[in-house]
Tab-separated table of C-alpha atoms in Angstrom:
chain	number	residue	atom	x	y	z
K	752	MET	CA	72.051	70.937	114.694
K	753	HIS	CA	68.365	70.492	113.887
K	754	THR	CA	67.115	67.819	111.532
K	755	SER	CA	66.414	70.146	108.606
K	756	PHE	CA	70.121	71.025	108.351
K	757	TRP	CA	71.001	67.463	107.345
K	758	GLN	CA	68.018	67.307	105.027
K	759	ILE	CA	69.243	70.468	103.298
K	760	VAL	CA	72.754	69.000	102.970
K	761	ALA	CA	71.387	65.787	101.434
K	762	LEU	CA	69.178	67.671	98.974
K	763	ALA	CA	72.045	69.990	98.008
K	764	ILE	CA	74.362	67.038	97.315
K	765	VAL	CA	71.750	65.330	95.139
K	766	GLN	CA	71.099	68.565	93.240
K	767	GLY	CA	74.821	69.106	92.608
K	768	ILE	CA	75.252	65.548	91.316
K	769	ALA	CA	72.064	65.117	89.298
K	770	GLU	CA	72.069	68.558	87.654
K	771	PHE	CA	75.086	67.746	85.493
K	772	LEU	CA	75.514	63.976	85.415
K	773	PRO	CA	73.128	62.490	82.816
K	774	ILE	CA	70.689	61.014	85.338
K	775	SER	CA	68.141	63.863	85.411
K	776	SER	CA	67.906	66.172	88.392
K	777	SER	CA	64.165	66.673	87.892
K	778	GLY	CA	62.359	64.502	90.355
K	779	HIS	CA	65.454	63.484	92.320
K	780	VAL	CA	65.207	66.337	94.826
K	781	VAL	CA	61.449	65.885	95.269
K	782	ILE	CA	61.803	62.096	95.635
K	783	LEU	CA	64.585	62.467	98.186
K	784	ALA	CA	62.629	65.098	100.081
K	785	THR	CA	59.774	62.591	100.357
K	786	LEU	CA	62.092	59.803	101.509
K	787	LEU	CA	63.633	62.116	104.102
K	788	GLY	CA	60.190	62.970	105.396
K	789	VAL	CA	60.445	66.695	104.711
K	790	THR	CA	57.171	68.386	105.621
K	791	PRO	CA	55.816	71.872	104.803
K	792	GLU	CA	56.070	72.640	108.514
K	793	GLN	CA	59.873	72.264	108.317
K	794	PHE	CA	60.681	74.236	105.166
K	795	ASP	CA	59.527	74.986	101.654
K	796	VAL	CA	61.301	72.701	99.163
K	797	VAL	CA	60.546	75.130	96.306
K	798	GLU	CA	62.310	77.933	98.134
K	799	LEU	CA	65.349	75.727	98.762
K	800	ASN	CA	65.314	74.521	95.147
K	801	ILE	CA	65.719	78.112	93.930
K	802	PHE	CA	68.961	78.516	95.850
K	803	LEU	CA	70.218	75.046	94.911
K	804	HIS	CA	69.802	75.958	91.238
K	805	LEU	CA	71.715	79.176	91.843
K	806	GLY	CA	74.494	77.013	93.283
K	807	THR	CA	74.698	74.814	90.185
K	808	PHE	CA	74.540	77.960	88.046
K	809	ALA	CA	77.624	79.197	89.892
K	810	SER	CA	79.446	75.901	89.310
K	811	ILE	CA	79.087	76.325	85.529
K	812	ILE	CA	80.430	79.876	85.775
K	813	ALA	CA	83.398	78.643	87.832
K	814	TYR	CA	84.233	75.735	85.512
K	815	TYR	CA	83.746	77.534	82.196
K	816	TRP	CA	84.734	81.101	83.116
K	817	ARG	CA	87.280	81.275	80.296
K	818	GLU	CA	84.720	80.245	77.692
K	819	ILE	CA	82.184	82.683	79.147
K	820	LEU	CA	84.677	85.548	78.954
K	821	ARG	CA	85.293	84.682	75.307
K	822	LEU	CA	81.543	84.893	74.701
K	823	LEU	CA	81.754	88.574	75.601
K	824	THR	CA	84.711	89.244	73.318
K	825	GLU	CA	85.781	87.044	70.414
K	826	ASP	CA	83.051	84.373	70.489
K	827	ARG	CA	79.989	86.618	70.282
K	828	ARG	CA	78.504	84.411	67.559
K	829	VAL	CA	78.085	81.710	70.211
K	830	VAL	CA	75.764	84.029	72.159
K	831	GLY	CA	73.392	83.925	69.201
K	832	LEU	CA	73.654	80.133	69.094
K	833	LEU	CA	72.789	79.926	72.803
K	834	VAL	CA	69.815	82.276	72.400
K	835	LEU	CA	68.536	80.212	69.468
K	836	GLY	CA	69.099	76.980	71.393
K	837	THR	CA	67.125	78.298	74.361
K	838	LEU	CA	63.992	79.240	72.398
K	839	PRO	CA	62.577	75.675	72.097
K	840	ALA	CA	62.700	75.203	75.885
K	841	VAL	CA	60.933	78.544	76.416
K	842	ALA	CA	58.260	77.596	73.877
K	843	ALA	CA	57.792	74.158	75.474
K	844	ALA	CA	57.432	75.671	78.945
K	845	LEU	CA	54.841	78.192	77.740
K	846	ILE	CA	52.851	75.513	75.894
K	847	LEU	CA	52.803	73.243	78.949
K	848	LYS	CA	51.643	76.114	81.133
K	849	ALA	CA	48.970	77.278	78.697
K	850	THR	CA	47.508	73.776	78.306
K	851	ASP	CA	47.732	72.860	82.003
K	852	LEU	CA	49.920	69.932	81.019
K	853	ASP	CA	52.603	71.235	83.382
K	854	GLN	CA	51.002	69.048	86.061
K	855	MET	CA	52.675	66.058	84.407
K	856	LEU	CA	56.032	67.547	85.422
K	857	GLU	CA	55.252	66.443	88.985
K	858	SER	CA	54.082	62.953	88.036
K	859	PRO	CA	56.229	60.138	89.497
K	860	LEU	CA	54.904	57.798	86.789
K	861	VAL	CA	56.109	60.119	84.023
K	862	ALA	CA	59.461	60.444	85.809
K	863	ALA	CA	59.837	56.657	86.055
K	864	VAL	CA	59.091	56.061	82.380
K	865	CYS	CA	61.330	58.949	81.298
K	866	LEU	CA	64.220	57.667	83.425
K	867	LEU	CA	63.992	54.378	81.544
K	868	ALA	CA	64.028	56.345	78.285
K	869	THR	CA	67.085	58.280	79.473
K	870	GLY	CA	68.851	54.999	80.221
K	871	GLY	CA	68.166	53.773	76.695
K	872	MET	CA	69.385	57.056	75.235
K	873	LEU	CA	72.630	56.845	77.232
K	874	LEU	CA	73.305	53.346	75.912
K	875	TRP	CA	72.835	54.669	72.384
K	876	THR	CA	74.963	57.749	73.065
K	877	SER	CA	77.855	55.668	74.405
K	878	ARG	CA	78.241	54.207	70.923
K	879	GLN	CA	78.494	57.615	69.266
K	880	THR	CA	82.093	58.696	68.757
K	881	GLY	CA	81.309	62.242	67.674
K	882	GLY	CA	83.546	64.101	65.256
K	883	ASP	CA	86.165	66.818	65.383
K	884	ALA	CA	83.966	69.908	65.089
K	885	ASP	CA	84.183	72.945	67.366
K	886	TYR	CA	81.023	74.269	69.053
K	887	ARG	CA	82.003	77.823	68.099
K	888	LYS	CA	81.497	76.901	64.431
K	889	LEU	CA	78.233	75.070	65.017
K	890	PRO	CA	75.672	75.743	62.222
K	891	TRP	CA	72.564	77.609	63.306
K	892	LEU	CA	70.186	74.766	62.408
K	893	GLN	CA	72.201	72.283	64.446
K	894	ALA	CA	72.195	74.629	67.444
K	895	LEU	CA	68.411	74.740	67.145
K	896	GLY	CA	68.337	70.942	67.071
K	897	ILE	CA	70.323	70.752	70.311
K	898	GLY	CA	67.872	73.282	71.743
K	899	VAL	CA	64.960	71.014	70.820
K	900	ALA	CA	66.713	68.195	72.711
K	901	GLN	CA	66.955	70.506	75.737
K	902	ALA	CA	63.240	71.288	75.442
K	903	VAL	CA	62.389	67.568	75.631
K	904	ALA	CA	64.376	67.445	78.891
K	905	ILE	CA	61.676	69.555	80.545
K	906	LEU	CA	59.991	66.220	81.206
K	907	PRO	CA	60.936	64.810	84.621
K	908	GLY	CA	63.350	61.934	84.257
K	909	ILE	CA	64.801	63.115	80.944
K	910	SER	CA	68.399	64.228	81.449
K	911	ARG	CA	69.107	67.718	80.116
K	912	SER	CA	72.859	67.158	79.908
K	913	GLY	CA	72.394	63.682	78.433
K	914	THR	CA	70.023	64.751	75.668
K	915	THR	CA	71.951	67.871	74.675
K	916	ILE	CA	75.309	66.064	74.636
K	917	ALA	CA	73.762	63.240	72.610
K	918	ALA	CA	72.365	65.779	70.153
K	919	GLY	CA	75.761	67.487	70.001
K	920	LEU	CA	77.515	64.225	69.155
K	921	THR	CA	75.153	63.692	66.209
K	922	THR	CA	76.347	67.029	64.776
K	923	ASP	CA	79.956	65.735	64.743
K	924	LEU	CA	81.054	67.831	67.706
K	925	LYS	CA	83.972	66.498	69.725
K	926	PRO	CA	82.702	64.943	72.987
K	927	GLN	CA	84.294	67.734	75.061
K	928	GLN	CA	82.926	70.361	72.687
K	929	ALA	CA	79.449	68.846	72.925
K	930	ALA	CA	79.686	68.970	76.731
K	931	THR	CA	80.898	72.567	76.712
K	932	PHE	CA	78.026	73.722	74.501
K	933	SER	CA	75.589	71.719	76.644
K	934	PHE	CA	76.676	73.407	79.862
K	935	LEU	CA	76.827	76.879	78.326
K	936	LEU	CA	73.306	76.263	77.056
K	937	ALA	CA	72.316	75.402	80.624
K	938	LEU	CA	73.086	78.934	81.837
K	939	PRO	CA	70.018	80.663	80.334
K	940	ALA	CA	67.923	77.535	81.039
K	941	ILE	CA	68.786	77.479	84.757
K	942	LEU	CA	68.479	81.249	85.069
K	943	GLY	CA	65.069	81.124	83.390
K	944	ALA	CA	63.918	78.278	85.659
K	945	VAL	CA	65.068	80.155	88.770
K	946	THR	CA	63.287	83.332	87.618
K	947	TRP	CA	60.098	81.345	87.014
K	948	GLU	CA	60.277	79.730	90.452
K	949	VAL	CA	60.793	83.132	92.085
K	950	ILE	CA	57.737	84.549	90.274
K	951	GLN	CA	55.649	81.540	91.272
K	952	ARG	CA	56.759	81.881	94.884
K	953	VAL	CA	55.886	85.582	94.991
K	954	ARG	CA	52.406	84.726	93.720
K	955	ASP	CA	51.990	81.854	96.186
K	956	VAL	CA	50.423	83.393	99.247
K	957	GLU	CA	50.393	80.005	100.966
K	958	ALA	CA	54.130	79.356	100.696
K	959	GLY	CA	55.656	77.332	103.504
K	960	PRO	CA	57.927	78.669	106.219
K	961	GLN	CA	61.136	80.248	105.059
K	962	LEU	CA	64.603	78.959	105.843
K	963	SER	CA	67.230	81.323	107.165
K	964	LEU	CA	69.507	83.020	104.647
K	965	GLY	CA	72.458	81.107	106.113
K	966	GLU	CA	70.773	77.753	105.477
K	967	LEU	CA	69.821	78.719	101.930
K	968	LEU	CA	73.308	80.000	101.075
K	969	GLY	CA	74.858	76.937	102.716
K	970	GLY	CA	72.761	74.672	100.498
K	971	ALA	CA	73.702	76.712	97.437
K	972	LEU	CA	77.419	76.479	98.286
K	973	ILE	CA	77.266	72.698	98.689
K	974	ALA	CA	75.383	72.347	95.390
K	975	ALA	CA	77.986	74.577	93.691
K	976	VAL	CA	80.985	72.567	94.934
K	977	ILE	CA	79.396	69.190	94.155
K	978	GLY	CA	78.232	70.526	90.787
K	979	TYR	CA	81.771	71.605	89.857
K	980	VAL	CA	83.077	68.115	90.646
K	981	SER	CA	80.203	66.554	88.693
K	982	ILE	CA	81.068	68.550	85.567
K	983	ALA	CA	84.702	67.457	85.786
K	984	LEU	CA	83.609	63.837	86.290
K	985	LEU	CA	81.290	63.913	83.290
K	986	ILE	CA	84.058	65.290	81.057
K	987	ARG	CA	86.312	62.377	82.070
K	988	VAL	CA	83.529	59.877	81.484
K	989	LEU	CA	82.985	61.293	77.994
K	990	GLU	CA	86.695	61.072	77.219
K	991	LYS	CA	86.732	57.400	78.244
K	992	LYS	CA	83.441	56.698	76.426
K	993	ARG	CA	81.774	55.285	79.544
K	994	LEU	CA	78.542	57.228	79.452
K	995	HIS	CA	76.620	53.951	79.535
K	996	TYR	CA	77.560	53.529	83.209
K	997	PHE	CA	74.908	56.104	84.083
K	998	ALA	CA	72.301	54.184	82.069
K	999	TRP	CA	72.207	51.436	84.677
K	1000	TRP	CA	71.450	53.966	87.425
K	1001	CYS	CA	68.565	55.358	85.369
K	1002	PHE	CA	67.248	51.850	84.740
K	1003	ALA	CA	67.494	50.990	88.440
K	1004	VAL	CA	65.791	54.151	89.706
K	1005	GLY	CA	63.184	54.306	86.935
K	1006	GLY	CA	62.414	50.609	87.136
K	1007	GLY	CA	62.315	50.626	90.926
K	1008	MET	CA	59.952	53.597	90.978
K	1009	LEU	CA	57.721	51.995	88.343
K	1010	ILE	CA	57.486	48.759	90.327
K	1011	TYR	CA	56.712	50.727	93.483
K	1012	LEU	CA	53.928	52.705	91.793
K	1013	LEU	CA	52.356	49.641	90.200
K	1014	ALA	CA	52.533	47.677	93.461
K	1015	ARG	CA	50.712	50.297	95.521
């Protein structure tokens, strides 16, 4: 098999892990692609990233299909909470685009500093016990607050799952309930990000060479399977109150990247 196959597998595994574990997927795929020596002549990372996100989208559907079915029947109020919680991220994305500040989303320096911030947040979150509240009864204002936390996670290096779960714990949600709302909130966020990437790709007349449909679907499948396992792992970590374990990874990667950038 040609070299790009193994590069796709590696990128898909990283996407499946980092999308849901609180270590921030933003930047990880790009960093790994650089380390693997992926070039535009081999394949377009943006194109692959679209399908990898579709894979992690599928893993949420597979893990939370019961909750999603209830959204369409008895838990319709939660749909409103998810819509409200998504608005801050949409507003943040539009503001970044309108002010040309979206270039900072590709900055390795910003990613390094934000990874260190994520590590600190995880240490703080590990000390939060949460309460006994159910996400289906979450007040509207608190849902908006969790949405603001998700909007901050647009920055590379800030964990979306980490920030939204941390915000959920401050509203007295049970740890599992906070995780469930976090991942349900990810559905419109991931779908919106994929739609945006597709639009950008259509407009990009200089896009790199395309991968075959089999390679793209293969990457998506790997990301979906790994993503499903990652969700299950995070739930167990929350139950055992060991979220701080991931902080040390963020410190190591963020600190290592910062040292590398300053030493160049």
